[in-house]
mmCIF file with all atom_site columns, C-alpha atoms in Angstrom:
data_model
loop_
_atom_site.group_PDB
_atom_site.id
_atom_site.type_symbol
_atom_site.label_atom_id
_atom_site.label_alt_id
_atom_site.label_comp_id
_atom_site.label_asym_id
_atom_site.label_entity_id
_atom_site.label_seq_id
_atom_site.pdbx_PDB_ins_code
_atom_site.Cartn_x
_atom_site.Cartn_y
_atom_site.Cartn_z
_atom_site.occupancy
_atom_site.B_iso_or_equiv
_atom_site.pdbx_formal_charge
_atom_site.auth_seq_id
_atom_site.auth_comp_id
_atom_site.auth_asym_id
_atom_site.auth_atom_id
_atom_site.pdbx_PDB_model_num
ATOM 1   C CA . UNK A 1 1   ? 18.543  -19.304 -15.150 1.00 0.00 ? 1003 UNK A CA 1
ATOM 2   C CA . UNK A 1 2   ? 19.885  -19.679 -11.521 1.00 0.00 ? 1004 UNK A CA 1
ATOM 3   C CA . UNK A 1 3   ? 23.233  -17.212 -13.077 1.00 0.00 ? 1005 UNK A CA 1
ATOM 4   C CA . UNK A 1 4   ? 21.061  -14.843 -14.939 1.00 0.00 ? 1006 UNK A CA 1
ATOM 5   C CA . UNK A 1 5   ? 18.720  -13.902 -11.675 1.00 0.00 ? 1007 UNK A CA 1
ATOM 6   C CA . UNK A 1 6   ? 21.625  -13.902 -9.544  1.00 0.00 ? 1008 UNK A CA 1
ATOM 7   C CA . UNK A 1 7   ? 23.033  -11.070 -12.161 1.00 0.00 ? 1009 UNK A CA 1
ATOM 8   C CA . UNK A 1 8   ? 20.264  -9.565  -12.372 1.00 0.00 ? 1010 UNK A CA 1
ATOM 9   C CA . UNK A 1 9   ? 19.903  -8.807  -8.431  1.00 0.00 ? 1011 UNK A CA 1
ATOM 10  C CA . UNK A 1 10  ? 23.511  -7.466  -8.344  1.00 0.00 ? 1012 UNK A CA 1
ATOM 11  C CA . UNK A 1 11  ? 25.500  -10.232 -7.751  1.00 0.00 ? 1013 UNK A CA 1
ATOM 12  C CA . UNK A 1 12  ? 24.681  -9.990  -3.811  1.00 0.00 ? 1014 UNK A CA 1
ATOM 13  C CA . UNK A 1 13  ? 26.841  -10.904 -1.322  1.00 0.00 ? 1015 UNK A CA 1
ATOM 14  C CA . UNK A 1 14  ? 26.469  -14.362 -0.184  1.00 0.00 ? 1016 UNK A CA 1
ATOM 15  C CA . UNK A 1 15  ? 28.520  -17.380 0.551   1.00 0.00 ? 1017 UNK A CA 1
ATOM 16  C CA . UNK A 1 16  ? 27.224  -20.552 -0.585  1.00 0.00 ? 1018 UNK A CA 1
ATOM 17  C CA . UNK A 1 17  ? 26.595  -23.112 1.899   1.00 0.00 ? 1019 UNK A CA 1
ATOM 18  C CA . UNK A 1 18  ? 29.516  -26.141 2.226   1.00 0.00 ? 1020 UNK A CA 1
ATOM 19  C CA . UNK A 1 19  ? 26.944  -28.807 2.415   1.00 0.00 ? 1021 UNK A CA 1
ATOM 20  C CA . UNK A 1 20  ? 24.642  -28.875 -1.301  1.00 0.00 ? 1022 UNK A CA 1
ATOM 21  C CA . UNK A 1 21  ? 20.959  -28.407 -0.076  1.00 0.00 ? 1023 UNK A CA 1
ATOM 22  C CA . UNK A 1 22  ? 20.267  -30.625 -3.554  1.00 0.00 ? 1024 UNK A CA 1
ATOM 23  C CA . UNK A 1 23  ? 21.620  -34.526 -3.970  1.00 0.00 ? 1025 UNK A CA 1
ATOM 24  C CA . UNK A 1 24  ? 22.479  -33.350 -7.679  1.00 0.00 ? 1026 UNK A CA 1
ATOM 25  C CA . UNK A 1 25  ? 24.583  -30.611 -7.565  1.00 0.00 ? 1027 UNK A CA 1
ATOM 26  C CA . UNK A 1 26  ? 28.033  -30.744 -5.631  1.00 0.00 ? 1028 UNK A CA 1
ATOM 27  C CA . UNK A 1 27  ? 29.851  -27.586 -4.182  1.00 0.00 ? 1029 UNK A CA 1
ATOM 28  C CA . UNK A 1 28  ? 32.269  -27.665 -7.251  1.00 0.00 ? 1030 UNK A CA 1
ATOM 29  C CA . UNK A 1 29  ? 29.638  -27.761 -9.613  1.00 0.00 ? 1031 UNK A CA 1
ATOM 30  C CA . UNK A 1 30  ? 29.029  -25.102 -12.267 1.00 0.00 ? 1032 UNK A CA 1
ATOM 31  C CA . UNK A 1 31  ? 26.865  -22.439 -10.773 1.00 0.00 ? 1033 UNK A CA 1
ATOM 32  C CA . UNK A 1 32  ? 26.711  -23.564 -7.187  1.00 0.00 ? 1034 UNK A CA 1
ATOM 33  C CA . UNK A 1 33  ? 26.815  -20.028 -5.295  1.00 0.00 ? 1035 UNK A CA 1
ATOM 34  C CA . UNK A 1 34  ? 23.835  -18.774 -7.884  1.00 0.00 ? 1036 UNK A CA 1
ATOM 35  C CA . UNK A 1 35  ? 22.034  -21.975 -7.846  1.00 0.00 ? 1037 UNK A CA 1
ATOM 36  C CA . UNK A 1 36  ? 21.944  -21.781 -3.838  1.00 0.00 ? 1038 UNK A CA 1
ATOM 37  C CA . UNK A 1 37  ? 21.173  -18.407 -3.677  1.00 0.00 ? 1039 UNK A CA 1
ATOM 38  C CA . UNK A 1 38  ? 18.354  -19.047 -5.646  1.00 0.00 ? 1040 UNK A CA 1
ATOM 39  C CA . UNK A 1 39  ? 17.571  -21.515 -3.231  1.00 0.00 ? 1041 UNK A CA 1
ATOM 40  C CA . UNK A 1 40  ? 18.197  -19.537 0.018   1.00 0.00 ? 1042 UNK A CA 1
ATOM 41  C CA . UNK A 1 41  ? 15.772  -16.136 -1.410  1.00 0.00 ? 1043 UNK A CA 1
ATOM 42  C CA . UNK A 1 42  ? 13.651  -19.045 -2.053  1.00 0.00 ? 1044 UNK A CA 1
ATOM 43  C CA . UNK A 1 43  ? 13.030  -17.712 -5.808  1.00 0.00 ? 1045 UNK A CA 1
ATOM 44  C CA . UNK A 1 44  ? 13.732  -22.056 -6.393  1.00 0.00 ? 1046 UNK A CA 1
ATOM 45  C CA . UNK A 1 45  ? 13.542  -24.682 -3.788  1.00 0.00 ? 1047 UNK A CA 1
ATOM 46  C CA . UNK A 1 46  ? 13.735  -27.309 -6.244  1.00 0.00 ? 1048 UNK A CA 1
ATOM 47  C CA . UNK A 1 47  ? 11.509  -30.738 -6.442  1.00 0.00 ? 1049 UNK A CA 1
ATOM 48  C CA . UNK A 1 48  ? 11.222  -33.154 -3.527  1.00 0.00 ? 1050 UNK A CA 1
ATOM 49  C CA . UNK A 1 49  ? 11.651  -36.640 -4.649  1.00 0.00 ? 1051 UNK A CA 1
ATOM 50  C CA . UNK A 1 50  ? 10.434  -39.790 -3.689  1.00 0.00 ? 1052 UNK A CA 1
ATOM 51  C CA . UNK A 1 51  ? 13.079  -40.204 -0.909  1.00 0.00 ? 1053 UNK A CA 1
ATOM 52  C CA . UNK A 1 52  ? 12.265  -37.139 0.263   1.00 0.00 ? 1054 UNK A CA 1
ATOM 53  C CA . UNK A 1 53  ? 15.648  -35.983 -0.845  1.00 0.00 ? 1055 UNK A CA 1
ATOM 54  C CA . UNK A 1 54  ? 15.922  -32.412 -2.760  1.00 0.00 ? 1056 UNK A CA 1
ATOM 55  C CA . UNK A 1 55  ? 16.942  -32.184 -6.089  1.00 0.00 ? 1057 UNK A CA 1
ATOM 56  C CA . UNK A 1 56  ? 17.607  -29.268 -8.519  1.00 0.00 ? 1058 UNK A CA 1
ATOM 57  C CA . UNK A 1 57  ? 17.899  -30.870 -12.295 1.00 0.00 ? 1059 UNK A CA 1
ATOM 58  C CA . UNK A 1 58  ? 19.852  -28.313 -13.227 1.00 0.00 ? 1060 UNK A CA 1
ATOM 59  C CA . UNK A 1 59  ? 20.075  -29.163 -16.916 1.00 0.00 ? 1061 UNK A CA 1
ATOM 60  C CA . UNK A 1 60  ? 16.392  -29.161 -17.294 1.00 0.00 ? 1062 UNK A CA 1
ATOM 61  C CA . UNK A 1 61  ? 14.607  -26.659 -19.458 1.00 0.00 ? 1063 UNK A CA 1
ATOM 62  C CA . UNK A 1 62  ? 13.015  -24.224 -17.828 1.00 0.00 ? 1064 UNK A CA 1
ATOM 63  C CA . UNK A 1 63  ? 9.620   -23.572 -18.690 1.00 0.00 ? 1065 UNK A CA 1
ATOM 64  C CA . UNK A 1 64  ? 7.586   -20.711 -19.213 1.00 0.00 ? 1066 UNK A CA 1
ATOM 65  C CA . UNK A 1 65  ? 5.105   -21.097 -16.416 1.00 0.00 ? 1067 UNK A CA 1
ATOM 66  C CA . UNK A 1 66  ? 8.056   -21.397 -13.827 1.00 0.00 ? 1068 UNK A CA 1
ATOM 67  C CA . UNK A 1 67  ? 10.119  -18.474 -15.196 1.00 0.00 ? 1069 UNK A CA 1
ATOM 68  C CA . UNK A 1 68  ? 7.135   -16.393 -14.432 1.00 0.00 ? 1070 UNK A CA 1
ATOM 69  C CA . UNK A 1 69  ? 6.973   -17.913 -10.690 1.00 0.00 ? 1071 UNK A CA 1
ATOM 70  C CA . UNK A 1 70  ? 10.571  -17.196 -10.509 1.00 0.00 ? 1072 UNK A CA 1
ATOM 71  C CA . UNK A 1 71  ? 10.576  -13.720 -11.785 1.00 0.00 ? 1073 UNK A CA 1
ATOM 72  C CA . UNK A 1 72  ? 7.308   -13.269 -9.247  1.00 0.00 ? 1074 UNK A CA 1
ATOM 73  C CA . UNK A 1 73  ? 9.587   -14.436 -6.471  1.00 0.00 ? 1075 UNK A CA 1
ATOM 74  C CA . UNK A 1 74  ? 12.596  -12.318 -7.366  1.00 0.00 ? 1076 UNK A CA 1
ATOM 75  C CA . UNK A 1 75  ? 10.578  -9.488  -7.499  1.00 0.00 ? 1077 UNK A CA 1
ATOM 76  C CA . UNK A 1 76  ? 9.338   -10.081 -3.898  1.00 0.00 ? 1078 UNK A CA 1
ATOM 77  C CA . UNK A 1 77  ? 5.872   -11.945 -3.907  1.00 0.00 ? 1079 UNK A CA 1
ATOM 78  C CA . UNK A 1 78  ? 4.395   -8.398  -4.281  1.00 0.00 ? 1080 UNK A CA 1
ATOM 79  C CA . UNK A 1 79  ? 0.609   -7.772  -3.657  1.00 0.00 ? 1081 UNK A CA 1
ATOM 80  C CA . UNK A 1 80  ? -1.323  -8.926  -6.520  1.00 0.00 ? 1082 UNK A CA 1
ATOM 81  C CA . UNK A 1 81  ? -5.042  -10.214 -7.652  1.00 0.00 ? 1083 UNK A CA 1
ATOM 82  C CA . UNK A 1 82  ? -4.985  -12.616 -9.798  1.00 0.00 ? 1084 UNK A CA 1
ATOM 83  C CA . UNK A 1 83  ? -8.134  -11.790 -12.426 1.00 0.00 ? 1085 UNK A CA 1
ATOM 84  C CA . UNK A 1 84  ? -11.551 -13.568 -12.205 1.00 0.00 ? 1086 UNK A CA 1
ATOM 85  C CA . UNK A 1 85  ? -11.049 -14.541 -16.376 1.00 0.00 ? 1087 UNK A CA 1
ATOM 86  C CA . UNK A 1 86  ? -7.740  -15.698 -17.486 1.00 0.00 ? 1088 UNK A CA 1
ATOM 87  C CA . UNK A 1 87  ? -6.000  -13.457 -20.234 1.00 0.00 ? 1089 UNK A CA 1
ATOM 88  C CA . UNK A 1 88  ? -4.968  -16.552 -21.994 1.00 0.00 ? 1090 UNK A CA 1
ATOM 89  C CA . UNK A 1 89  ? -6.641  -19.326 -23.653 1.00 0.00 ? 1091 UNK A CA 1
ATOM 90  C CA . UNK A 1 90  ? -4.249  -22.287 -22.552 1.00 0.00 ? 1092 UNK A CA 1
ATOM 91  C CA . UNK A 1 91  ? -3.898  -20.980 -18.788 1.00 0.00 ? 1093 UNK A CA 1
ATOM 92  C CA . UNK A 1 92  ? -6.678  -21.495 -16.854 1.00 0.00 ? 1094 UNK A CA 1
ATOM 93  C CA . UNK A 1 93  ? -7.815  -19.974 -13.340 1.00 0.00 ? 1095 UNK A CA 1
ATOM 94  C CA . UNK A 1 94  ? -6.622  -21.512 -10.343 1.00 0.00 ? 1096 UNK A CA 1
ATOM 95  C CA . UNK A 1 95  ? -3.804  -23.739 -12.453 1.00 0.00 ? 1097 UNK A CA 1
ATOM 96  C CA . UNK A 1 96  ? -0.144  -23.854 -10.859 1.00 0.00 ? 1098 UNK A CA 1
ATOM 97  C CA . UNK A 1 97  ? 1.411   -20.715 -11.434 1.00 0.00 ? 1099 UNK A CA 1
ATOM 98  C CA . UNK A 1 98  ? -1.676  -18.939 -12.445 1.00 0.00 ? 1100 UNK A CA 1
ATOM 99  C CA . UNK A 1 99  ? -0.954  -15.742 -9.806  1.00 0.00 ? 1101 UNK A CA 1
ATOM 100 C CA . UNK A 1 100 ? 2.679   -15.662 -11.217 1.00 0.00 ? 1102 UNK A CA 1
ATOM 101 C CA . UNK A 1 101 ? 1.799   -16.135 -14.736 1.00 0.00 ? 1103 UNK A CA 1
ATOM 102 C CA . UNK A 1 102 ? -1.120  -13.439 -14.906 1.00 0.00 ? 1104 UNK A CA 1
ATOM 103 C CA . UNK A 1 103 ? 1.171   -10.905 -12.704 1.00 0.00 ? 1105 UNK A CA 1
ATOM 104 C CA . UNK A 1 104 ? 3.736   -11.017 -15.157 1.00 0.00 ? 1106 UNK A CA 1
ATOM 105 C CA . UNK A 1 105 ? 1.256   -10.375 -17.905 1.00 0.00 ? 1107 UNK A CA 1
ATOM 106 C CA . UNK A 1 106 ? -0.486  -7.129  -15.672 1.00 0.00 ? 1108 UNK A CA 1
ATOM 107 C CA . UNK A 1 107 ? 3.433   -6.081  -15.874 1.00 0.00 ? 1109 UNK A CA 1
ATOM 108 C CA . UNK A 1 108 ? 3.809   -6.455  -19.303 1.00 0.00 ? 1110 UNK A CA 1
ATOM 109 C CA . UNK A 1 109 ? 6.796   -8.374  -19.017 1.00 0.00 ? 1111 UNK A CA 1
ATOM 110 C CA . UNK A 1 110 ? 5.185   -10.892 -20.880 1.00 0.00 ? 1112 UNK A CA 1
ATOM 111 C CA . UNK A 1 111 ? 1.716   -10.786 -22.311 1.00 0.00 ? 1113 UNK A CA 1
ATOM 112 C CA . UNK A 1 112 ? 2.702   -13.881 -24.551 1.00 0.00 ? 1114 UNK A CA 1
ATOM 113 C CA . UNK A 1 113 ? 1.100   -14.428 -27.843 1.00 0.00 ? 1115 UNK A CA 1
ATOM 114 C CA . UNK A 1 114 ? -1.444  -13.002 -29.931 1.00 0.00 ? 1116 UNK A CA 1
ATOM 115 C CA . UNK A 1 115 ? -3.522  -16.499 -31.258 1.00 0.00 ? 1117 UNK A CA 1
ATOM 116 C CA . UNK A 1 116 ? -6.120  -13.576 -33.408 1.00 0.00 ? 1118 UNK A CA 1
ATOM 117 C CA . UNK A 1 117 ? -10.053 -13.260 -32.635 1.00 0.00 ? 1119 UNK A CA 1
ATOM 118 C CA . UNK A 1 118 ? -8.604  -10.918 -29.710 1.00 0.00 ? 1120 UNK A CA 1
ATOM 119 C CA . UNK A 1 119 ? -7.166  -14.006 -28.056 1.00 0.00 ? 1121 UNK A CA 1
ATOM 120 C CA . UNK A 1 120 ? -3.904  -14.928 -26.578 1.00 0.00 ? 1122 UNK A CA 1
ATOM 121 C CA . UNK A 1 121 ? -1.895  -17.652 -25.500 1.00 0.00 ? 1123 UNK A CA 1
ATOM 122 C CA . UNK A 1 122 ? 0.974   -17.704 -23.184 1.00 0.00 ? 1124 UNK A CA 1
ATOM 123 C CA . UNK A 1 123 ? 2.702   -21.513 -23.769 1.00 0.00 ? 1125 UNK A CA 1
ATOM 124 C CA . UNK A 1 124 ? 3.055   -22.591 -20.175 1.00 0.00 ? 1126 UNK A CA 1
ATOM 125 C CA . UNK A 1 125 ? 4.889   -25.377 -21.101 1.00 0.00 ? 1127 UNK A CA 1
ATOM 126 C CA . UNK A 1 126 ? 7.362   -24.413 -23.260 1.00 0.00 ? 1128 UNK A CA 1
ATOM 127 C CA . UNK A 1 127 ? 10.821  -23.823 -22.309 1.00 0.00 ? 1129 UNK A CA 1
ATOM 128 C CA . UNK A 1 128 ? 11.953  -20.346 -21.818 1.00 0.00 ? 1130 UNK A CA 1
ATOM 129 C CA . UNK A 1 129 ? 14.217  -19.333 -25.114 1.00 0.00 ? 1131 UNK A CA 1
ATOM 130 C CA . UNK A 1 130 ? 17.401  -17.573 -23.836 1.00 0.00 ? 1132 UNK A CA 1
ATOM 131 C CA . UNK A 1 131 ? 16.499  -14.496 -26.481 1.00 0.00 ? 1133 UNK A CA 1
ATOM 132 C CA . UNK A 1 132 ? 12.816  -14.028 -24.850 1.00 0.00 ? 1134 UNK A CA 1
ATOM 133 C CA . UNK A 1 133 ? 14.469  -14.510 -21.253 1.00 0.00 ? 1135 UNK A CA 1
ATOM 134 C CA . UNK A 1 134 ? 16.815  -11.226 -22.107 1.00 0.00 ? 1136 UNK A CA 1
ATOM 135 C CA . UNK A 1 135 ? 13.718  -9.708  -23.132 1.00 0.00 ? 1137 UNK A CA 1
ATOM 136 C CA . UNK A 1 136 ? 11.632  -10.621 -19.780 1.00 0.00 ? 1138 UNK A CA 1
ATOM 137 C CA . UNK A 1 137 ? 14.752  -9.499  -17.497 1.00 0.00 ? 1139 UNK A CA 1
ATOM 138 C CA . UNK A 1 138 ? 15.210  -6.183  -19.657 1.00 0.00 ? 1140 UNK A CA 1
ATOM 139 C CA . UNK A 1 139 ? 10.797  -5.242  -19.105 1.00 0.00 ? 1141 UNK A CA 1
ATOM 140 C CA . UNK A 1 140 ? 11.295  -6.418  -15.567 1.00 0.00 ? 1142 UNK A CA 1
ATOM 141 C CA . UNK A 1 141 ? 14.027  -3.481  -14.886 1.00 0.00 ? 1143 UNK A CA 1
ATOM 142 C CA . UNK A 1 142 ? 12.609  -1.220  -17.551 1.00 0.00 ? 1144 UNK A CA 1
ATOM 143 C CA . UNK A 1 143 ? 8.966   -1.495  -17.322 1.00 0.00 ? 1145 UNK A CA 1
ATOM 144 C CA . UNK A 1 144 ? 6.666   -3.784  -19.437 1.00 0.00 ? 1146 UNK A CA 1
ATOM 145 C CA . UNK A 1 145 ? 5.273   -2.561  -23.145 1.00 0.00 ? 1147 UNK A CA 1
ATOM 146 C CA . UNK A 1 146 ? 1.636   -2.594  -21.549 1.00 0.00 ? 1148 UNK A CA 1
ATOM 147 C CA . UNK A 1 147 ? 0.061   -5.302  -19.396 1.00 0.00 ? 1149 UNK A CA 1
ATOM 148 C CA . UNK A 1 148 ? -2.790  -7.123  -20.076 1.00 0.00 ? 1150 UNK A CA 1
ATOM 149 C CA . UNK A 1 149 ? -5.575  -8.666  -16.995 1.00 0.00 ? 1151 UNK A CA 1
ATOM 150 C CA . UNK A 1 150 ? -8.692  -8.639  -19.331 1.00 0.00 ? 1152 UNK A CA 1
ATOM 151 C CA . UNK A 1 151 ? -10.215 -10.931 -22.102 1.00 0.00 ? 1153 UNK A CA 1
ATOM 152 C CA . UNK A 1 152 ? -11.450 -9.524  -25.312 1.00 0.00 ? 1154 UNK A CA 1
ATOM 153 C CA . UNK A 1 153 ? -11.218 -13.140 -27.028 1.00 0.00 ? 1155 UNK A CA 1
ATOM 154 C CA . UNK A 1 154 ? -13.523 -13.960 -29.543 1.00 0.00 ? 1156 UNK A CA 1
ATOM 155 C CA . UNK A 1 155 ? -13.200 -17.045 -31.756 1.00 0.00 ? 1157 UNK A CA 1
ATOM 156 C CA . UNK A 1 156 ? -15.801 -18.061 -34.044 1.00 0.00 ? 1158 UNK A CA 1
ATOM 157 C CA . UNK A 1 157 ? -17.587 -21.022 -33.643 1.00 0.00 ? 1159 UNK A CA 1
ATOM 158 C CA . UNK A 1 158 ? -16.803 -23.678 -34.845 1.00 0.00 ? 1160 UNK A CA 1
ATOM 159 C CA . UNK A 1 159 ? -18.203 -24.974 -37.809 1.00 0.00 ? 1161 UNK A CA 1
ATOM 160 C CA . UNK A 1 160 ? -21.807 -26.834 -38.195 1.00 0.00 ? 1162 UNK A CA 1
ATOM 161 C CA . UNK A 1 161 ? -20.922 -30.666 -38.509 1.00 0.00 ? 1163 UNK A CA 1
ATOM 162 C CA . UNK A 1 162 ? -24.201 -31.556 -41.374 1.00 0.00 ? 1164 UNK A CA 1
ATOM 163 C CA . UNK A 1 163 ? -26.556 -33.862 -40.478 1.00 0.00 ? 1165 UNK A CA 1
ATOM 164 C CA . UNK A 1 164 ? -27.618 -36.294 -42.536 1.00 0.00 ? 1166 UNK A CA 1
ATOM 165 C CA . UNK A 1 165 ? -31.496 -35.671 -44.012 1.00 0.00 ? 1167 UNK A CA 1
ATOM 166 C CA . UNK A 1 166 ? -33.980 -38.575 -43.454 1.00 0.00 ? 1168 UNK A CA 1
ATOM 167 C CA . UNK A 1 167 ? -33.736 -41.501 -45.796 1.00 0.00 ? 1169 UNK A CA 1
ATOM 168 C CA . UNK A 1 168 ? -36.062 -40.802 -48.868 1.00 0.00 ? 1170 UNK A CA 1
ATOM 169 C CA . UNK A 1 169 ? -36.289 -44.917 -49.495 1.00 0.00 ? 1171 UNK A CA 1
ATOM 170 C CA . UNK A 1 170 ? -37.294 -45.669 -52.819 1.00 0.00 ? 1172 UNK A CA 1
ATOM 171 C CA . UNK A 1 171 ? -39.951 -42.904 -52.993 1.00 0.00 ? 1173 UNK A CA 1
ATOM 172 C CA . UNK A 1 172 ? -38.653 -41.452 -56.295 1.00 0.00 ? 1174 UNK A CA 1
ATOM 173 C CA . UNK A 1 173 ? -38.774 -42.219 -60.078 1.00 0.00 ? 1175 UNK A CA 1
ATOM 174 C CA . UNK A 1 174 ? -37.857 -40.060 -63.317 1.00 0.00 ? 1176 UNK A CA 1
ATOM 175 C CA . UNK A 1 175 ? -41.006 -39.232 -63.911 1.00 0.00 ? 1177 UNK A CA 1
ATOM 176 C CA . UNK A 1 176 ? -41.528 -37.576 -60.162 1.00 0.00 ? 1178 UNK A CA 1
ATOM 177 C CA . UNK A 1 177 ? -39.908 -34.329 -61.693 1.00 0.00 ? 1179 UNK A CA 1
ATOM 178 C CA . UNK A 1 178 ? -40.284 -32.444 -64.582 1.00 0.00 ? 1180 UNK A CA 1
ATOM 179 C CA . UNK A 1 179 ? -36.379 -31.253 -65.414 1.00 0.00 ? 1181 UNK A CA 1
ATOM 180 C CA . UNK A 1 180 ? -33.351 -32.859 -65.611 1.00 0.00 ? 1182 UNK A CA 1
ATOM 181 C CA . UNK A 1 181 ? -32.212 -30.225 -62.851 1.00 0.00 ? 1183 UNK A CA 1
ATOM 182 C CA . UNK A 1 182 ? -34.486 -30.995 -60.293 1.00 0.00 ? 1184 UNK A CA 1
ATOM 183 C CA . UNK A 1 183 ? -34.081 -34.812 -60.215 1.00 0.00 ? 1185 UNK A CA 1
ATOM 184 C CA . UNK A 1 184 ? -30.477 -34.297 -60.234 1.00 0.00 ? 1186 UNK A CA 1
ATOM 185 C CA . UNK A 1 185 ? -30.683 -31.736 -57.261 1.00 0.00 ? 1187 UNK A CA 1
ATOM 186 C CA . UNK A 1 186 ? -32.495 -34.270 -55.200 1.00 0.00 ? 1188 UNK A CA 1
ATOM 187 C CA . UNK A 1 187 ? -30.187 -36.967 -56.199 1.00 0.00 ? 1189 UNK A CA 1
ATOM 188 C CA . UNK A 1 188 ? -27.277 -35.251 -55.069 1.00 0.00 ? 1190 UNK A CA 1
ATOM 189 C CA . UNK A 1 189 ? -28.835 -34.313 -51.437 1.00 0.00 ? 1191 UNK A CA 1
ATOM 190 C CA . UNK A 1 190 ? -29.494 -38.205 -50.985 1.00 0.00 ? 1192 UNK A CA 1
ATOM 191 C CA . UNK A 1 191 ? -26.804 -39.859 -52.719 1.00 0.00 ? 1193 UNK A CA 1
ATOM 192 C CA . UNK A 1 192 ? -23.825 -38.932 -50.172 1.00 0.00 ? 1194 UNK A CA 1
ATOM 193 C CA . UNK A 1 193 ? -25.706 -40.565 -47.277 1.00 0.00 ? 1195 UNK A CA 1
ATOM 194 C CA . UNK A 1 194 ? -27.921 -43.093 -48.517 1.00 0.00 ? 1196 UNK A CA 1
ATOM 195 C CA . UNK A 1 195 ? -26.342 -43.784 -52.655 1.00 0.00 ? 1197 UNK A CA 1
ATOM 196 C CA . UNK A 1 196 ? -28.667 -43.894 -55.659 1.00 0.00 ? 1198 UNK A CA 1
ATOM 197 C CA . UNK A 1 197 ? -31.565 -45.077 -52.949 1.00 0.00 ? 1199 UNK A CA 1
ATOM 198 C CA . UNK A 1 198 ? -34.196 -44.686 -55.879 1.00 0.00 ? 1200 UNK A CA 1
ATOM 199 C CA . UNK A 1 199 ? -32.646 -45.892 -58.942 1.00 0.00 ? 1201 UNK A CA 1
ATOM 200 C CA . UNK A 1 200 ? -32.240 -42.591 -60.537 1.00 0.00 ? 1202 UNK A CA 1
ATOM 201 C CA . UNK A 1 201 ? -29.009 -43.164 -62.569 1.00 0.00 ? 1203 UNK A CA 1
ATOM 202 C CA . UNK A 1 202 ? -29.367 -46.195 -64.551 1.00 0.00 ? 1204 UNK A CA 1
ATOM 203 C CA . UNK A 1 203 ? -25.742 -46.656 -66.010 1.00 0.00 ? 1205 UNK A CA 1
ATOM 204 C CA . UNK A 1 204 ? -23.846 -45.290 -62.410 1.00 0.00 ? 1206 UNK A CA 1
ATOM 205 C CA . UNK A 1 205 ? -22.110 -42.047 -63.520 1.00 0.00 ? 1207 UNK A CA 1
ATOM 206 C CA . UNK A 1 206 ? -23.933 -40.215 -61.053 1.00 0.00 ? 1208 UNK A CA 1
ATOM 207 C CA . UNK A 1 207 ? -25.959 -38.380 -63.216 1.00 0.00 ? 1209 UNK A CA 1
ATOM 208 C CA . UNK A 1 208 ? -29.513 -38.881 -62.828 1.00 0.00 ? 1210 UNK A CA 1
ATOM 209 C CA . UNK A 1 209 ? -32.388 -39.594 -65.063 1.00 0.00 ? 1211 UNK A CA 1
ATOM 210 C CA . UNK A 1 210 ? -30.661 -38.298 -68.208 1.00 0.00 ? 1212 UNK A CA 1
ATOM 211 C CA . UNK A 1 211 ? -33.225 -38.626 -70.217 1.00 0.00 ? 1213 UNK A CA 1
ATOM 212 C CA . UNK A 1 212 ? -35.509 -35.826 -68.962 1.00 0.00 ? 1214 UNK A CA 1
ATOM 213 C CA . UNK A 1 213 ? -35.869 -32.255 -70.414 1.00 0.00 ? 1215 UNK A CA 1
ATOM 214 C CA . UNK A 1 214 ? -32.581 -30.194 -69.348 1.00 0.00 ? 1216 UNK A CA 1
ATOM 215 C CA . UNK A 1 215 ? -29.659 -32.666 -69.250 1.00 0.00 ? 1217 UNK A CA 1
ATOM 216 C CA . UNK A 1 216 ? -26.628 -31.338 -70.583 1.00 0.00 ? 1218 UNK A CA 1
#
């Protein structure tokens, strides 16, 4: 990521310092001048440990949520507001990178995925595929395909969990109803809940009172 931004502005001048700002990454080290320039335009200042010592894990995956705070950087911090509602269901307002994230998507550099119901989701958390990071550089110099800052999303709701009807007790007999059909349909409403709570199928094949007018 560090060699691909440092392409991308031009391959500046700049001579990398002879002392590594970061306790994992030594002068000779693959990608030193990019990964310290990066570190200089402050685009990545890397994670303070424990020690207080810097460190730049270098072979960790970038993720989507800091590619877009990296990208904001490199472009300059420019002015921007980030919107009132989030255009994604899985970033919410005020999270870490949530300027960055929804800038990116006003650019249409990214306007991640489209979940259906008018709803999208942006995967903050997923590492940055090196096919989608071509993609991002490429709108970034180009112009987006259309930004996004609203949020037309619309799910339905979810489904009714059923409730289970009051317990009948033993308030029934065969000779409460007049059809087959109509003992069975009350049999069937109480006999997920509560079984055969009135003794309505004598021999347990869940058919009830089979000798009434209208059994099968």
């Amino acid at each position: 990521m560090a060699a691909f931004l440092y392409r991308l502005a031009g391959k500046p001048a700049f001579t990398p310092p002879a002392t590594s700002p970061f306790t994992d990454i030594t002068p000779s080290g693959q990608f030193y001048k990019e990964i310290t320039w990066l570190a200089a335009s402050g685009i990545s200042t890397g994670w303070t440990e424990q020690d207080g010592s810097k460190t730049y894990r270098p072979l960790s995956p970038v993720n989507r949520d800091a590619m877009a705070a990296f990208l904001y950087r490199f472009g300059g911090n420019p002015a921007f507001s980030a919107p009132s509602t989030s255009p994604f269901v899985d970033v919410q307002v005020g999270s870490q990178f949530y300027q960055q994230i929804t800038w990116l998507a006003s650019q249409g550099i990214s306007t991640g995925w489209d979940i259906g119901y008018g709803c999208r989701a942006y995967n903050p958390v997923q590492p940055v595929a090196r096919d989608a990071m071509a993609a991002f550089m490429y709108r970034f110099v180009n112009g987006g395909t259309g930004g996004i800052t609203g949020n037309n999303c619309s799910p339905p709701p979810p489904p009714v969990t059923p409730q289970p009807p009051a317990n009948p007790g033993d308030t029934k007999n065969c000779t409460s109803f007049s059809t087959w059909q109509a003992a069975q349909a009350w049999f069937d409403t109480y006999y997920p809940w509560y079984g055969d709570v009135a003794r309505l199928d004598s021999d347990g094949d869940r058919i009830a009172c089979e000798s009434l007018p209208g059994h099968p």
